[in-house]
Structure formats: structure tokens, C-alpha cells
Amino acid sequence: MPGEPWWKSAVVYQIYPRSFADSDGDGVGDLEGIRRHLDHLEWLGVDAVWISPFFRSPMADFGYDVADYCGVDPLFGTLEDFGRLVEEAHERGLRVLVDWVPNHSSDRHPWFVESRSSRDSPKRDWYLWVDGTADQPPNNWKAAFSQTEPAWTWDDATGQWYLHLFLPQQPDLNWRNPDVVGAMHETLRFWLDRGVDGFRMDVIHALVKKEGYPDVDDPWLSTDRFDEPATHERIRAFRRLLDGYPGDRVSVGEVFILSTAKVAEYYGDNDELHLAFNFPPLFAPWDTAKWRTRIDRVVEEFDPRGAWPTWVLSNHDNPRHRTRYGGSEATARAAAVLLLTLRGTPFLYQGEELGLLDADVPPDRRVDPGGRDGSRAPIPWDVSPTHGWGDRAEPWLPFPPEADVRNVEAERADPTSVLHLYRRLLAARHDSDALRLGTWQQLPSPDGVLAYERVLDDDRRVVIVNFTDADRTVSVGGDWTVDVASDGAGEGGRYAGAVAGDQAVVLRPP
Ligand code: NOJ
Ligand code: MG
């Protein structure tokens, strides 16, 4: 639509580079692997990719511990590989977002090595060092991924504690120090100058910590650990920086706060994040009433501010939605219809378009300190025994279940596959201004069913999602044609006033 930024109508596809595609046979995905599969993404019909971190990293948190914000880890390739990838993606009309991890660096980042070297180091104040004694952490804050460990590590050599909201190998940067702000702005410019279309910004709500480091009620999650006004101020500066570039560069913040009202605040007065993840729907069970509430919250909190919502069911930090909803493919298909027809920008996670389940990772192959290996299993590309992966080495994680039939090659050949459903849904969005940008209005529906209408000018679509496994009569008034059905049934035919159990449909005027 003219006048609207591209990211409002886009569907963004998350690539977790270790697990997407491997070009050199070492069992770990890489940038060249992504480039070689751009065809597939174009065929699928997504508009943009977000690539999880591929920067130089000791991989304590598989790339979310960055040792060089402007360098590619040799495991993933080179800066030239990235340049080629961006160029070829752009040639196909695909935008590229990179993952920016500003809250913390790796403990091997030269900044931290220097900071740690002495109390007088010019970079000492780039991280968060606090006095104390070795037996008593400065407060009750806990490190993510651990049940018990403090968010502080004692440095014997210099006799102070440093803060890390995540692993000890991920020291938090001091966002009150203007030199840190300046240096990190440079890293944004570095990638913007290389043509990236925007950033996914990691744990962005946590940047500036509350002065005095108070004890809090919930030592893992509480937002009382953070100085919100100062954090919002930092985000406004990122926004100004991005908006200073041509082409609607976008920021999508990982605002890991389980209150939608709070998340909405990170859009500011249309002067902070362009987009923010809102995770409460992801954590909701597959239940009509729960989903209705989650959607209502978004409408109430986002609409008055003119904030554009995002929707996400799966990512690299959580079990895949098919796994969470109990493993049923039919449910996962209905959820895809919901995800791709709500008002806002949907984010897909690689492999959900194949209907993948989490891999069952045996204890001796578990590698993630946060227990998230299952959703990070490699994408099976073909029907061969190695599924398009390393001839030299086993992939770094085992394949998801049913990889012999649930792979790109097999599903592309089967028009009834989950992959083809995603493709039809993406095509339906491309065909309809209402689905991409229209209003969202709930329609009356029986128990266990969510029905809504999307309208833009004279373009209209109706969506019906049956959360139950029983057939339901749902009359929506007037004559409608089935545009897309989650099970493919009756597409192109007249809507007969009922949906099957676990079915979801998109209806268009005849
Ligand atoms: C959120 C990322 O999605 C997750 O994978 C990572 O472990 C943490 N932030 C820390 O960077
Ligand atoms: Mg490789």
C-alpha cells in the first residue's frame, strides 16, 4: 500500500543460522547455506528474513554472546558472504534483518577483556562493576537459564562483581556510559551502511539498570530491575538513527515483559520501536477464551497509540507451537491460519512451515544451557538420509521427528502438505489489502470458535478458527467463498456455514 512502511504488510521469517542450511558440510548451518536457499523462501512467499546472530562469538549462548559486533564468525562465513546474501535477497525483493544484541557482549569481547584487566582500565565503566565481598552478591537478581545462580560473578583479580542477566560469559554493558552508547550506535551504522533493512533487538527493555540495584520480588523477571525512562530514551536515539536512513529501516524489539500494556509503551509516541514482540499470546494455551483475551489486550493497548502489533507462535527460545499444542498437525495448521490473519506483522520461525515438531534430543547431545535444543534442530531439506546436511559431519543437533517425510523436498511435492498451506496463506495475504492492513473486528461465534472480519475499503475477508475437535456451525451472513482452508478442504467452493473440528478457514467474497 502506498504510504505505509513495508514492514506493516510483511511476513518475516526467522532464520536460526546454525540450523537452517549447511553449505560446507561441517554440520553447522552458514550464510552461504542461506544464500543457496533463497529460492525456497521466494517460492514460499515471505517478505523478509531475520537472521539470528552470526557474529564472531565463543558460542556460550550460540551467538547471543557477541565478541565482535561487526564481524562474521568463521563458522558462518565471511563479511563477503553476508554482502552477497543481502544483495541476492534484495534482488528477489526479500528484506534482511540482523539480530543486534546490545544488552551484553561476550566476556571475550575486547571491550570486556580490557574492562576486566584492571579497576583503572579506561573501559572499566563500560560494564557494570560493583564493590562487595566474594561471599555476598550485591543483590538478589538471578541469571536467566539458572534455577539458583546469581546474576553476578566475582572477579578475583580486581575484587569486584560484574552483572550478567544471562550467562557469566555474557556481561551486561553499561548503557549509562555515553561511550558505550556511541560505540553501539556505530555498530548499527556498520550494518545499515551494508544495506540491512533493520534489526531485531535482543532484550531491549533491559538496557539500563535501576540505580542502586535494588532487591526485587521476582529476581528473574521483574522489570523493577530496570530504569525504564532511561531505557526508553536510549531506544528513542536508536529510532532517530534508523529513521535517518532511507528506505524504512525497521527495529523489532524483543521486549520480554509479560504485560501487553508494558510492551505497548516501547513503541513510545511513535518515536521508539517500530515493532515489538508481544509474548503473552505465545505463552497462551490453544484455547479460544485465552486467545480472545490476548487479542483484546493487544487491541486495547496498541490501537490507541497507533502501535502496529506483531504475532509469533514459535522461535528459537521456546518449544515449537505444534509441540506446545500437543503435537496435532491439524491444530498447528489452524494456528497458522490465525497467526497469518490477525492484524499485525507475523513472524514465522524456520521449520514451522513444514509442521515440524521439536527434536527429541538425547541427554548426551544436549548443548544449550537454557534447554532450548529441541526447537533448534536442523531443517531437513530433502529425502536423502542426510537431508541435505553434512557429508563430512553429523549436524550439530539431531533432526526433528519424521524427517524422512517432513522435509522440504517431500512437502513441496505434496500439495496437501503444511508447507503448501503456508504458501497459500502467504499468497492470500499478498492478494488482500484487508488481510495485510485492514481493520480487525470480532464476529459472533459459538463456543470454541473465534471468528473475525478484516476490512480495508471494499476489500473484505472473514476468518473462522475452530479451536475444538468437533464440527461447528458458524453463520457469518451473506455469500462467501473458501479462499484458504487449513486442511485444504473445499477451497474455491462456497462456504457452507460450518467448519470441521480443528479447521480454520479464510473466506473471501464470491
Ligand atoms: C533472547 C534470545 O532470543 C535468546 O536466545 C538469548 O539467549 C537471550 N536473549 C540472551 O541474549
Ligand atoms: Mg557449515
Short mmCIF file of C-alpha atoms and ligand atoms in Angstrom, two decimals:
data_model
loop_
_atom_site.label_atom_id
_atom_site.label_comp_id
_atom_site.label_asym_id
_atom_site.label_seq_id
_atom_site.Cartn_x
_atom_site.Cartn_y
_atom_site.Cartn_z
CA MET A 1 0.00 0.00 0.00
CA PRO A 2 1.39 3.38 -0.88
CA GLY A 3 2.14 5.46 2.20
CA GLU A 4 2.56 2.51 4.55
CA PRO A 5 6.03 1.24 5.51
CA TRP A 6 6.83 -2.17 4.03
CA TRP A 7 7.13 -3.85 7.42
CA LYS A 8 3.45 -3.40 8.21
CA SER A 9 2.43 -5.70 5.37
CA ALA A 10 5.40 -8.02 5.61
CA VAL A 11 5.70 -11.56 6.88
CA VAL A 12 9.10 -12.04 8.50
CA TYR A 13 10.80 -15.43 8.51
CA GLN A 14 13.27 -16.11 11.31
CA ILE A 15 16.43 -17.96 10.35
CA TYR A 16 18.46 -19.59 13.09
CA PRO A 17 21.64 -19.86 11.04
CA ARG A 18 23.22 -22.84 12.80
CA SER A 19 20.22 -24.94 11.84
CA PHE A 20 18.94 -23.57 8.55
CA ALA A 21 21.25 -24.92 5.86
CA ASP A 22 24.87 -26.04 5.70
CA SER A 23 26.96 -25.30 2.62
CA ASP A 24 30.36 -26.67 3.66
CA GLY A 25 29.37 -29.98 5.20
CA ASP A 26 30.62 -29.28 8.71
CA GLY A 27 27.22 -29.98 10.24
CA VAL A 28 26.56 -26.36 11.16
CA GLY A 29 24.45 -24.05 9.03
CA ASP A 30 26.10 -20.98 7.50
CA LEU A 31 25.47 -17.81 5.49
CA GLU A 32 26.23 -19.46 2.16
CA GLY A 33 23.68 -22.14 3.11
CA ILE A 34 21.08 -19.41 3.50
CA ARG A 35 22.00 -17.84 0.15
CA ARG A 36 21.59 -21.16 -1.62
CA HIS A 37 18.05 -21.50 -0.30
CA LEU A 38 16.77 -18.02 -1.12
CA ASP A 39 14.84 -19.64 -3.97
CA HIS A 40 12.85 -21.59 -1.48
CA LEU A 41 11.99 -18.53 0.60
CA GLU A 42 10.92 -16.69 -2.51
CA TRP A 43 8.76 -19.64 -3.59
CA LEU A 44 7.21 -19.73 -0.11
CA GLY A 45 6.35 -16.04 -0.36
CA VAL A 46 7.82 -14.43 2.76
CA ASP A 47 8.83 -10.77 2.55
CA ALA A 48 11.78 -10.56 4.92
CA VAL A 49 14.19 -12.68 6.90
CA TRP A 50 15.53 -12.04 10.37
CA ILE A 51 18.81 -13.87 10.84
CA SER A 52 19.74 -14.77 14.42
CA PRO A 53 23.34 -13.81 15.37
CA PHE A 54 26.14 -14.87 13.02
CA PHE A 55 28.74 -12.55 14.55
CA ARG A 56 32.07 -13.60 15.98
CA SER A 57 31.28 -15.46 19.16
CA PRO A 58 32.66 -18.10 21.53
CA MET A 59 29.11 -19.57 21.30
CA ALA A 60 28.45 -19.92 25.01
CA ASP A 61 24.89 -18.86 24.09
CA PHE A 62 25.20 -19.88 20.41
CA GLY A 63 25.90 -16.40 19.13
CA TYR A 64 23.96 -14.31 21.65
CA ASP A 65 27.38 -13.75 23.23
CA VAL A 66 28.97 -11.43 20.70
CA ALA A 67 32.75 -10.93 20.61
CA ASP A 68 32.74 -8.62 17.58
CA TYR A 69 29.58 -6.75 16.61
CA CYS A 70 30.94 -6.02 13.16
CA GLY A 71 32.50 -9.33 12.23
CA VAL A 72 31.13 -12.63 10.92
CA ASP A 73 32.10 -15.76 12.82
CA PRO A 74 34.22 -18.01 10.56
CA LEU A 75 31.82 -20.84 11.35
CA PHE A 76 29.15 -18.94 9.41
CA GLY A 77 31.38 -17.46 6.68
CA THR A 78 32.71 -14.00 5.92
CA LEU A 79 31.54 -10.44 5.56
CA GLU A 80 31.69 -11.00 1.78
CA ASP A 81 29.30 -13.95 2.13
CA PHE A 82 26.95 -11.67 4.04
CA GLY A 83 27.23 -9.00 1.36
CA ARG A 84 26.33 -11.50 -1.34
CA LEU A 85 23.45 -12.78 0.71
CA VAL A 86 21.99 -9.30 1.16
CA GLU A 87 22.47 -8.47 -2.49
CA GLU A 88 20.78 -11.61 -3.74
CA ALA A 89 18.00 -11.36 -1.18
CA HIS A 90 17.31 -7.80 -2.31
CA GLU A 91 17.30 -8.88 -5.96
CA ARG A 92 14.42 -11.17 -5.02
CA GLY A 93 12.59 -8.48 -3.08
CA LEU A 94 13.44 -10.08 0.26
CA ARG A 95 14.49 -7.75 3.08
CA VAL A 96 17.13 -8.71 5.60
CA LEU A 97 17.09 -8.01 9.33
CA VAL A 98 20.01 -8.83 11.59
CA ASP A 99 19.96 -9.60 15.28
CA TRP A 100 21.53 -6.90 17.42
CA VAL A 101 22.49 -7.92 20.95
CA PRO A 102 23.12 -4.66 22.83
CA ASN A 103 22.37 -5.63 26.42
CA HIS A 104 25.50 -7.73 26.86
CA SER A 105 28.60 -8.76 24.97
CA SER A 106 30.70 -11.88 25.23
CA ASP A 107 33.20 -11.97 28.07
CA ARG A 108 35.78 -12.41 25.28
CA HIS A 109 34.83 -9.18 23.58
CA PRO A 110 37.97 -6.98 23.63
CA TRP A 111 35.91 -4.36 25.49
CA PHE A 112 35.28 -6.72 28.38
CA VAL A 113 38.78 -8.19 28.35
CA GLU A 114 40.05 -4.65 28.72
CA SER A 115 37.40 -3.73 31.30
CA ARG A 116 38.27 -6.73 33.39
CA SER A 117 42.01 -6.13 33.24
CA SER A 118 42.09 -3.51 36.00
CA ARG A 119 39.94 -1.14 38.00
CA ASP A 120 41.74 1.72 36.25
CA SER A 121 41.09 0.46 32.76
CA PRO A 122 39.56 3.14 30.53
CA LYS A 123 36.88 0.57 29.70
CA ARG A 124 36.18 -0.40 33.34
CA ASP A 125 32.98 1.63 33.30
CA TRP A 126 31.76 0.06 30.04
CA TYR A 127 30.36 -2.83 32.12
CA LEU A 128 28.58 -2.96 35.45
CA TRP A 129 31.12 -3.46 38.24
CA VAL A 130 30.10 -3.31 41.89
CA ASP A 131 32.08 -3.42 45.14
CA GLY A 132 31.48 -6.12 47.72
CA THR A 133 32.89 -9.27 49.19
CA ALA A 134 33.28 -12.59 47.45
CA ASP A 135 30.73 -14.33 49.67
CA GLN A 136 27.81 -11.93 49.12
CA PRO A 137 26.42 -10.96 45.70
CA PRO A 138 25.28 -7.32 45.57
CA ASN A 139 21.56 -8.18 45.39
CA ASN A 140 19.06 -10.99 44.80
CA TRP A 141 18.96 -10.81 40.99
CA LYS A 142 19.26 -14.19 39.29
CA ALA A 143 20.81 -15.14 35.97
CA ALA A 144 18.43 -16.37 33.27
CA PHE A 145 18.71 -20.13 32.45
CA SER A 146 19.69 -20.95 36.02
CA GLN A 147 17.46 -22.00 38.88
CA THR A 148 19.68 -20.53 41.54
CA GLU A 149 22.74 -18.73 40.22
CA PRO A 150 23.13 -15.04 40.94
CA ALA A 151 23.28 -12.54 38.08
CA TRP A 152 26.71 -11.56 39.39
CA THR A 153 30.16 -13.04 39.06
CA TRP A 154 33.01 -12.20 41.38
CA ASP A 155 36.25 -11.23 39.69
CA ASP A 156 39.03 -12.29 41.98
CA ALA A 157 41.80 -10.39 40.24
CA THR A 158 40.17 -6.99 40.61
CA GLY A 159 37.96 -7.70 43.63
CA GLN A 160 34.57 -6.63 42.26
CA TRP A 161 31.34 -8.21 40.99
CA TYR A 162 30.09 -7.80 37.43
CA LEU A 163 26.48 -8.09 36.34
CA HIS A 164 25.16 -10.57 33.78
CA LEU A 165 21.43 -11.07 33.33
CA PHE A 166 22.29 -14.19 31.35
CA LEU A 167 25.40 -16.40 31.50
CA PRO A 168 28.60 -15.29 33.25
CA GLN A 169 30.05 -15.29 29.70
CA GLN A 170 27.56 -12.51 28.83
CA PRO A 171 28.50 -9.44 30.90
CA ASP A 172 25.96 -6.59 30.69
CA LEU A 173 27.14 -3.38 29.05
CA ASN A 174 26.79 -0.08 30.91
CA TRP A 175 24.24 1.87 28.88
CA ARG A 176 24.66 4.90 31.18
CA ASN A 177 28.13 5.40 29.75
CA PRO A 178 27.95 7.68 26.68
CA ASP A 179 30.99 5.98 25.15
CA VAL A 180 29.11 2.67 25.16
CA VAL A 181 26.11 4.36 23.55
CA GLY A 182 28.37 5.89 20.89
CA ALA A 183 30.23 2.65 20.18
CA MET A 184 27.00 0.68 19.89
CA HIS A 185 25.46 3.28 17.58
CA GLU A 186 28.49 2.73 15.35
CA THR A 187 27.66 -0.98 15.18
CA LEU A 188 24.13 -0.13 13.99
CA ARG A 189 25.57 2.15 11.33
CA PHE A 190 28.00 -0.53 10.24
CA TRP A 191 25.17 -2.88 9.23
CA LEU A 192 22.86 -0.15 7.94
CA ASP A 193 25.66 1.01 5.66
CA ARG A 194 25.88 -2.57 4.39
CA GLY A 195 22.27 -2.42 3.35
CA VAL A 196 20.41 -4.27 6.09
CA ASP A 197 16.74 -3.37 6.33
CA GLY A 198 16.59 -3.39 10.08
CA PHE A 199 17.29 -5.10 13.36
CA ARG A 200 15.75 -7.49 15.76
CA MET A 201 16.92 -6.04 19.08
CA ASP A 202 17.68 -8.53 21.82
CA VAL A 203 16.28 -7.98 25.39
CA ILE A 204 15.87 -4.33 24.59
CA HIS A 205 13.73 -3.44 27.63
CA ALA A 206 16.59 -4.28 29.99
CA LEU A 207 19.33 -1.97 28.73
CA VAL A 208 19.60 0.50 31.59
CA LYS A 209 19.56 -0.91 35.10
CA LYS A 210 17.87 0.68 38.09
CA GLU A 211 20.26 2.86 40.05
CA GLY A 212 21.41 1.21 43.30
CA TYR A 213 20.47 -2.30 42.10
CA PRO A 214 17.50 -2.86 44.44
CA ASP A 215 16.38 -6.33 45.52
CA VAL A 216 13.19 -7.32 43.66
CA ASP A 217 10.24 -9.66 44.17
CA ASP A 218 10.86 -11.75 41.08
CA PRO A 219 14.65 -11.97 40.73
CA TRP A 220 14.42 -13.50 37.19
CA LEU A 221 11.70 -11.46 35.53
CA SER A 222 10.89 -8.27 37.43
CA THR A 223 11.02 -5.07 35.43
CA ASP A 224 11.89 -3.32 38.71
CA ARG A 225 15.48 -4.18 37.86
CA PHE A 226 15.46 -1.68 35.01
CA ASP A 227 15.37 2.08 34.69
CA GLU A 228 12.52 2.46 32.27
CA PRO A 229 12.75 6.20 31.48
CA ALA A 230 16.46 5.90 30.65
CA THR A 231 15.88 2.77 28.57
CA HIS A 232 13.12 4.50 26.59
CA GLU A 233 15.49 7.39 26.00
CA ARG A 234 18.13 5.03 24.56
CA ILE A 235 15.52 3.47 22.29
CA ARG A 236 14.42 6.89 21.01
CA ALA A 237 18.01 7.50 19.99
CA PHE A 238 18.09 4.19 18.05
CA ARG A 239 14.88 5.23 16.34
CA ARG A 240 16.35 8.57 15.27
CA LEU A 241 19.42 6.79 13.97
CA LEU A 242 17.39 4.29 11.91
CA ASP A 243 14.95 6.88 10.63
CA GLY A 244 17.94 8.90 9.41
CA TYR A 245 18.49 6.23 6.74
CA PRO A 246 16.35 5.98 3.63
CA GLY A 247 14.08 3.00 2.98
CA ASP A 248 12.10 2.49 6.18
CA ARG A 249 14.69 0.58 8.18
CA VAL A 250 12.87 -1.23 10.96
CA SER A 251 13.50 -2.10 14.59
CA VAL A 252 11.69 -5.00 16.19
CA GLY A 253 12.42 -5.25 19.87
CA GLU A 254 12.44 -8.33 21.97
CA VAL A 255 10.52 -6.82 24.88
CA PHE A 256 10.39 -9.79 27.18
CA ILE A 257 7.72 -8.45 29.50
CA LEU A 258 4.58 -10.46 30.07
CA SER A 259 2.30 -7.43 30.21
CA THR A 260 0.96 -6.28 26.86
CA ALA A 261 0.31 -2.81 28.31
CA LYS A 262 4.00 -2.52 29.17
CA VAL A 263 5.09 -3.86 25.80
CA ALA A 264 2.99 -1.18 24.09
CA GLU A 265 4.98 1.52 25.91
CA TYR A 266 8.09 0.52 23.95
CA TYR A 267 6.52 1.94 20.80
CA GLY A 268 6.65 5.31 22.58
CA ASP A 269 4.81 8.12 20.92
CA ASN A 270 5.63 6.61 17.55
CA ASP A 271 9.24 7.52 18.34
CA GLU A 272 10.63 4.31 19.86
CA LEU A 273 10.49 0.77 18.43
CA HIS A 274 8.74 0.34 15.10
CA LEU A 275 7.64 -3.10 16.25
CA ALA A 276 7.85 -5.11 19.46
CA PHE A 277 7.33 -8.77 20.14
CA ASN A 278 4.41 -9.41 22.46
CA PHE A 279 4.86 -12.84 24.04
CA PRO A 280 1.68 -13.40 26.10
CA PRO A 281 -0.10 -14.98 23.11
CA LEU A 282 2.86 -17.31 22.57
CA PHE A 283 2.56 -18.48 26.15
CA ALA A 284 -1.22 -18.95 25.94
CA PRO A 285 -2.58 -22.47 25.53
CA TRP A 286 -4.63 -23.30 22.42
CA ASP A 287 -7.89 -22.14 23.94
CA THR A 288 -10.48 -19.76 22.50
CA ALA A 289 -11.15 -17.75 25.65
CA LYS A 290 -7.43 -17.32 26.39
CA TRP A 291 -6.69 -16.23 22.84
CA ARG A 292 -9.64 -13.86 22.77
CA THR A 293 -8.30 -12.14 25.90
CA ARG A 294 -4.77 -11.95 24.50
CA ILE A 295 -6.05 -10.42 21.26
CA ASP A 296 -8.33 -7.97 23.12
CA ARG A 297 -5.35 -6.81 25.19
CA VAL A 298 -3.43 -6.03 22.02
CA VAL A 299 -6.36 -4.14 20.51
CA GLU A 300 -6.88 -2.14 23.72
CA GLU A 301 -3.24 -1.29 24.34
CA PHE A 302 -1.84 -0.94 20.82
CA ASP A 303 -4.59 0.69 18.79
CA PRO A 304 -4.93 3.95 20.78
CA ARG A 305 -1.18 4.58 20.36
CA GLY A 306 -1.15 3.70 16.69
CA ALA A 307 1.24 0.87 17.57
CA TRP A 308 1.37 -1.90 14.97
CA PRO A 309 1.21 -5.38 16.57
CA THR A 310 3.36 -8.43 15.87
CA TRP A 311 2.33 -12.07 16.16
CA VAL A 312 4.60 -15.01 16.77
CA LEU A 313 3.95 -18.64 17.68
CA SER A 314 7.42 -20.15 17.50
CA ASN A 315 11.04 -19.11 17.85
CA HIS A 316 14.42 -20.46 18.90
CA ASP A 317 13.73 -19.92 22.61
CA ASN A 318 10.56 -21.95 23.02
CA PRO A 319 9.16 -25.34 22.06
CA ARG A 320 7.57 -25.15 18.62
CA HIS A 321 3.86 -24.39 18.62
CA ARG A 322 2.89 -27.79 17.23
CA THR A 323 4.76 -29.37 20.14
CA ARG A 324 3.25 -26.98 22.68
CA TYR A 325 -0.28 -27.60 21.43
CA GLY A 326 0.08 -31.35 21.95
CA GLY A 327 1.55 -32.48 18.64
CA SER A 328 -1.56 -32.42 16.45
CA GLU A 329 -0.81 -31.32 12.90
CA ALA A 330 -4.40 -30.18 12.43
CA THR A 331 -4.09 -27.81 15.39
CA ALA A 332 -0.77 -26.48 14.15
CA ARG A 333 -2.41 -25.78 10.77
CA ALA A 334 -5.34 -23.93 12.35
CA ALA A 335 -2.85 -21.90 14.40
CA ALA A 336 -1.03 -20.93 11.19
CA VAL A 337 -4.27 -19.51 9.80
CA LEU A 338 -4.73 -17.46 12.98
CA LEU A 339 -1.11 -16.25 13.00
CA LEU A 340 -1.25 -15.10 9.39
CA THR A 341 -4.63 -13.34 9.51
CA LEU A 342 -4.56 -11.29 12.72
CA ARG A 343 -3.92 -7.57 12.38
CA GLY A 344 -0.18 -7.01 12.57
CA THR A 345 3.14 -8.32 11.32
CA PRO A 346 3.53 -12.10 11.65
CA PHE A 347 6.88 -13.73 12.39
CA LEU A 348 7.46 -17.30 11.23
CA TYR A 349 10.18 -19.48 12.65
CA GLN A 350 12.08 -21.69 10.21
CA GLY A 351 10.51 -25.13 10.03
CA GLU A 352 7.06 -24.24 11.28
CA GLU A 353 6.06 -24.09 7.61
CA LEU A 354 6.93 -27.81 7.50
CA GLY A 355 4.81 -28.54 10.57
CA LEU A 356 7.91 -29.61 12.46
CA LEU A 357 7.83 -30.88 15.99
CA ASP A 358 10.69 -30.29 18.41
CA ALA A 359 13.50 -32.81 18.13
CA ASP A 360 13.84 -35.30 20.91
CA VAL A 361 17.44 -34.56 21.90
CA PRO A 362 19.11 -37.33 23.93
CA PRO A 363 20.97 -36.15 27.04
CA ASP A 364 24.41 -36.73 25.53
CA ARG A 365 23.61 -34.38 22.62
CA ARG A 366 22.12 -31.53 24.63
CA VAL A 367 24.20 -28.41 24.30
CA ASP A 368 22.14 -25.37 25.23
CA PRO A 369 22.49 -24.05 28.79
CA GLY A 370 18.88 -22.86 28.50
CA GLY A 371 17.44 -26.27 27.49
CA ARG A 372 16.20 -24.99 24.11
CA ASP A 373 17.81 -27.52 21.77
CA GLY A 374 14.53 -29.14 20.70
CA SER A 375 13.28 -26.23 18.60
CA ARG A 376 16.76 -25.59 17.17
CA ALA A 377 17.06 -28.90 15.30
CA PRO A 378 18.33 -28.70 11.71
CA ILE A 379 15.88 -28.17 8.85
CA PRO A 380 15.51 -31.34 6.77
CA TRP A 381 15.84 -30.24 3.14
CA ASP A 382 15.45 -33.45 1.21
CA VAL A 383 14.50 -37.11 1.38
CA SER A 384 18.10 -38.40 1.39
CA PRO A 385 19.44 -39.89 4.66
CA THR A 386 21.44 -36.71 5.39
CA HIS A 387 18.51 -34.44 4.43
CA GLY A 388 20.81 -32.05 2.61
CA TRP A 389 23.25 -31.74 5.53
CA GLY A 390 26.93 -32.50 6.07
CA ASP A 391 28.56 -35.31 4.21
CA ARG A 392 31.58 -34.81 6.48
CA ALA A 393 29.89 -34.42 9.86
CA GLU A 394 26.64 -35.11 11.65
CA PRO A 395 24.54 -31.99 12.10
CA TRP A 396 25.18 -30.29 15.43
CA LEU A 397 21.76 -31.43 16.67
CA PRO A 398 19.62 -34.42 15.68
CA PHE A 399 16.83 -33.95 13.12
CA PRO A 400 13.24 -33.42 14.20
CA PRO A 401 10.86 -36.41 14.11
CA GLU A 402 9.58 -37.79 10.77
CA ALA A 403 12.34 -36.02 8.81
CA ASP A 404 12.08 -38.67 6.07
CA VAL A 405 8.62 -37.36 5.12
CA ARG A 406 8.61 -33.96 6.79
CA ASN A 407 11.26 -32.25 4.71
CA VAL A 408 11.21 -29.50 2.11
CA GLU A 409 11.55 -31.79 -0.91
CA ALA A 410 8.74 -34.14 0.11
CA GLU A 411 6.40 -31.36 1.18
CA ARG A 412 6.94 -29.31 -1.95
CA ALA A 413 5.89 -32.33 -3.97
CA ASP A 414 2.72 -32.77 -1.93
CA PRO A 415 0.05 -30.11 -2.44
CA THR A 416 -1.74 -31.21 0.75
CA SER A 417 1.33 -30.55 2.96
CA VAL A 418 1.68 -27.98 5.72
CA LEU A 419 4.26 -26.25 3.52
CA HIS A 420 1.69 -25.68 0.79
CA LEU A 421 -0.81 -24.39 3.36
CA TYR A 422 1.71 -21.71 4.45
CA ARG A 423 2.35 -20.85 0.82
CA ARG A 424 -1.38 -20.45 0.12
CA LEU A 425 -1.81 -18.31 3.24
CA LEU A 426 1.06 -16.06 2.22
CA ALA A 427 -0.41 -15.75 -1.28
CA ALA A 428 -3.81 -14.93 0.21
CA ARG A 429 -2.20 -12.10 2.18
CA HIS A 430 -0.45 -10.77 -0.89
CA ASP A 431 -3.81 -10.74 -2.68
CA SER A 432 -5.72 -8.91 0.02
CA ASP A 433 -5.16 -5.41 1.39
CA ALA A 434 -7.70 -6.27 4.09
CA LEU A 435 -5.64 -9.22 5.37
CA ARG A 436 -2.45 -7.21 5.41
CA LEU A 437 -3.59 -3.84 6.64
CA GLY A 438 -7.32 -3.91 7.31
CA THR A 439 -9.28 -3.41 10.48
CA TRP A 440 -9.96 -6.37 12.76
CA GLN A 441 -13.46 -6.93 14.09
CA GLN A 442 -14.66 -9.91 16.04
CA LEU A 443 -17.80 -11.67 14.76
CA PRO A 444 -20.32 -13.60 16.86
CA SER A 445 -19.35 -17.28 17.03
CA PRO A 446 -20.20 -20.38 19.05
CA ASP A 447 -18.10 -21.67 21.97
CA GLY A 448 -14.68 -22.84 20.97
CA VAL A 449 -14.63 -20.78 17.79
CA LEU A 450 -13.05 -17.44 17.02
CA ALA A 451 -14.42 -15.56 14.01
CA TYR A 452 -13.38 -12.14 12.75
CA GLU A 453 -13.57 -9.86 9.82
CA ARG A 454 -10.75 -7.90 8.21
CA VAL A 455 -11.77 -4.88 6.14
CA LEU A 456 -9.95 -2.28 4.10
CA ASP A 457 -12.07 -0.06 1.85
CA ASP A 458 -14.10 -2.53 -0.21
CA ASP A 459 -11.76 -5.45 0.38
CA ARG A 460 -13.08 -7.93 2.98
CA ARG A 461 -12.06 -11.27 4.42
CA VAL A 462 -13.66 -13.37 7.13
CA VAL A 463 -11.62 -15.81 9.21
CA ILE A 464 -13.04 -18.65 11.30
CA VAL A 465 -10.83 -20.67 13.62
CA ASN A 466 -12.23 -23.75 15.32
CA PHE A 467 -10.20 -24.41 18.47
CA THR A 468 -12.14 -27.61 19.22
CA ASP A 469 -12.02 -31.02 17.54
CA ALA A 470 -15.79 -31.04 16.93
CA ASP A 471 -17.63 -29.64 13.90
CA ARG A 472 -19.23 -26.24 14.46
CA THR A 473 -21.92 -24.33 12.66
CA VAL A 474 -20.79 -20.75 12.14
CA SER A 475 -23.02 -18.44 10.14
CA VAL A 476 -21.34 -15.26 9.06
CA GLY A 477 -24.09 -13.79 6.85
CA GLY A 478 -24.01 -13.44 3.08
CA ASP A 479 -22.26 -15.49 0.46
CA TRP A 480 -18.60 -16.41 0.88
CA THR A 481 -16.04 -18.46 -0.97
CA VAL A 482 -13.44 -20.53 0.84
CA ASP A 483 -10.15 -18.84 0.00
CA VAL A 484 -7.88 -20.99 2.19
CA ALA A 485 -8.77 -23.90 4.46
CA SER A 486 -6.29 -25.25 6.99
CA ASP A 487 -6.95 -28.78 5.73
CA GLY A 488 -7.38 -27.71 2.11
CA ALA A 489 -11.00 -28.86 2.08
CA GLY A 490 -13.43 -27.00 -0.15
CA GLU A 491 -11.04 -24.27 -1.29
CA GLY A 492 -12.56 -22.28 -4.14
CA GLY A 493 -16.03 -23.55 -3.25
CA ARG A 494 -18.91 -21.90 -1.45
CA TYR A 495 -18.70 -21.63 2.35
CA ALA A 496 -21.46 -23.92 3.62
CA GLY A 497 -21.88 -22.38 7.08
CA ALA A 498 -19.83 -24.83 9.12
CA VAL A 499 -16.22 -25.64 10.00
CA ALA A 500 -14.86 -29.09 10.77
CA GLY A 501 -13.10 -29.91 14.03
CA ASP A 502 -9.65 -28.28 14.22
CA GLN A 503 -10.32 -26.47 10.98
CA ALA A 504 -9.69 -22.82 10.21
CA VAL A 505 -10.78 -21.03 7.06
CA VAL A 506 -10.23 -17.74 5.31
CA LEU A 507 -13.30 -16.61 3.35
CA ARG A 508 -13.47 -14.10 0.51
CA PRO A 509 -16.39 -12.59 -1.32
CA PRO A 510 -17.51 -14.82 -4.18
C1 NOJ B 1 16.99 -13.58 23.86
C2 NOJ B 1 17.43 -14.51 22.78
O1 NOJ B 1 16.34 -14.79 21.94
C3 NOJ B 1 17.96 -15.74 23.47
O2 NOJ B 1 18.20 -16.79 22.57
C4 NOJ B 1 19.21 -15.36 24.22
O3 NOJ B 1 19.68 -16.47 24.95
C5 NOJ B 1 18.94 -14.20 25.18
N1 NOJ B 1 18.15 -13.17 24.61
C6 NOJ B 1 20.23 -13.59 25.65
O4 NOJ B 1 20.82 -12.88 24.58
MG MG B 2 28.61 -25.11 7.67
#
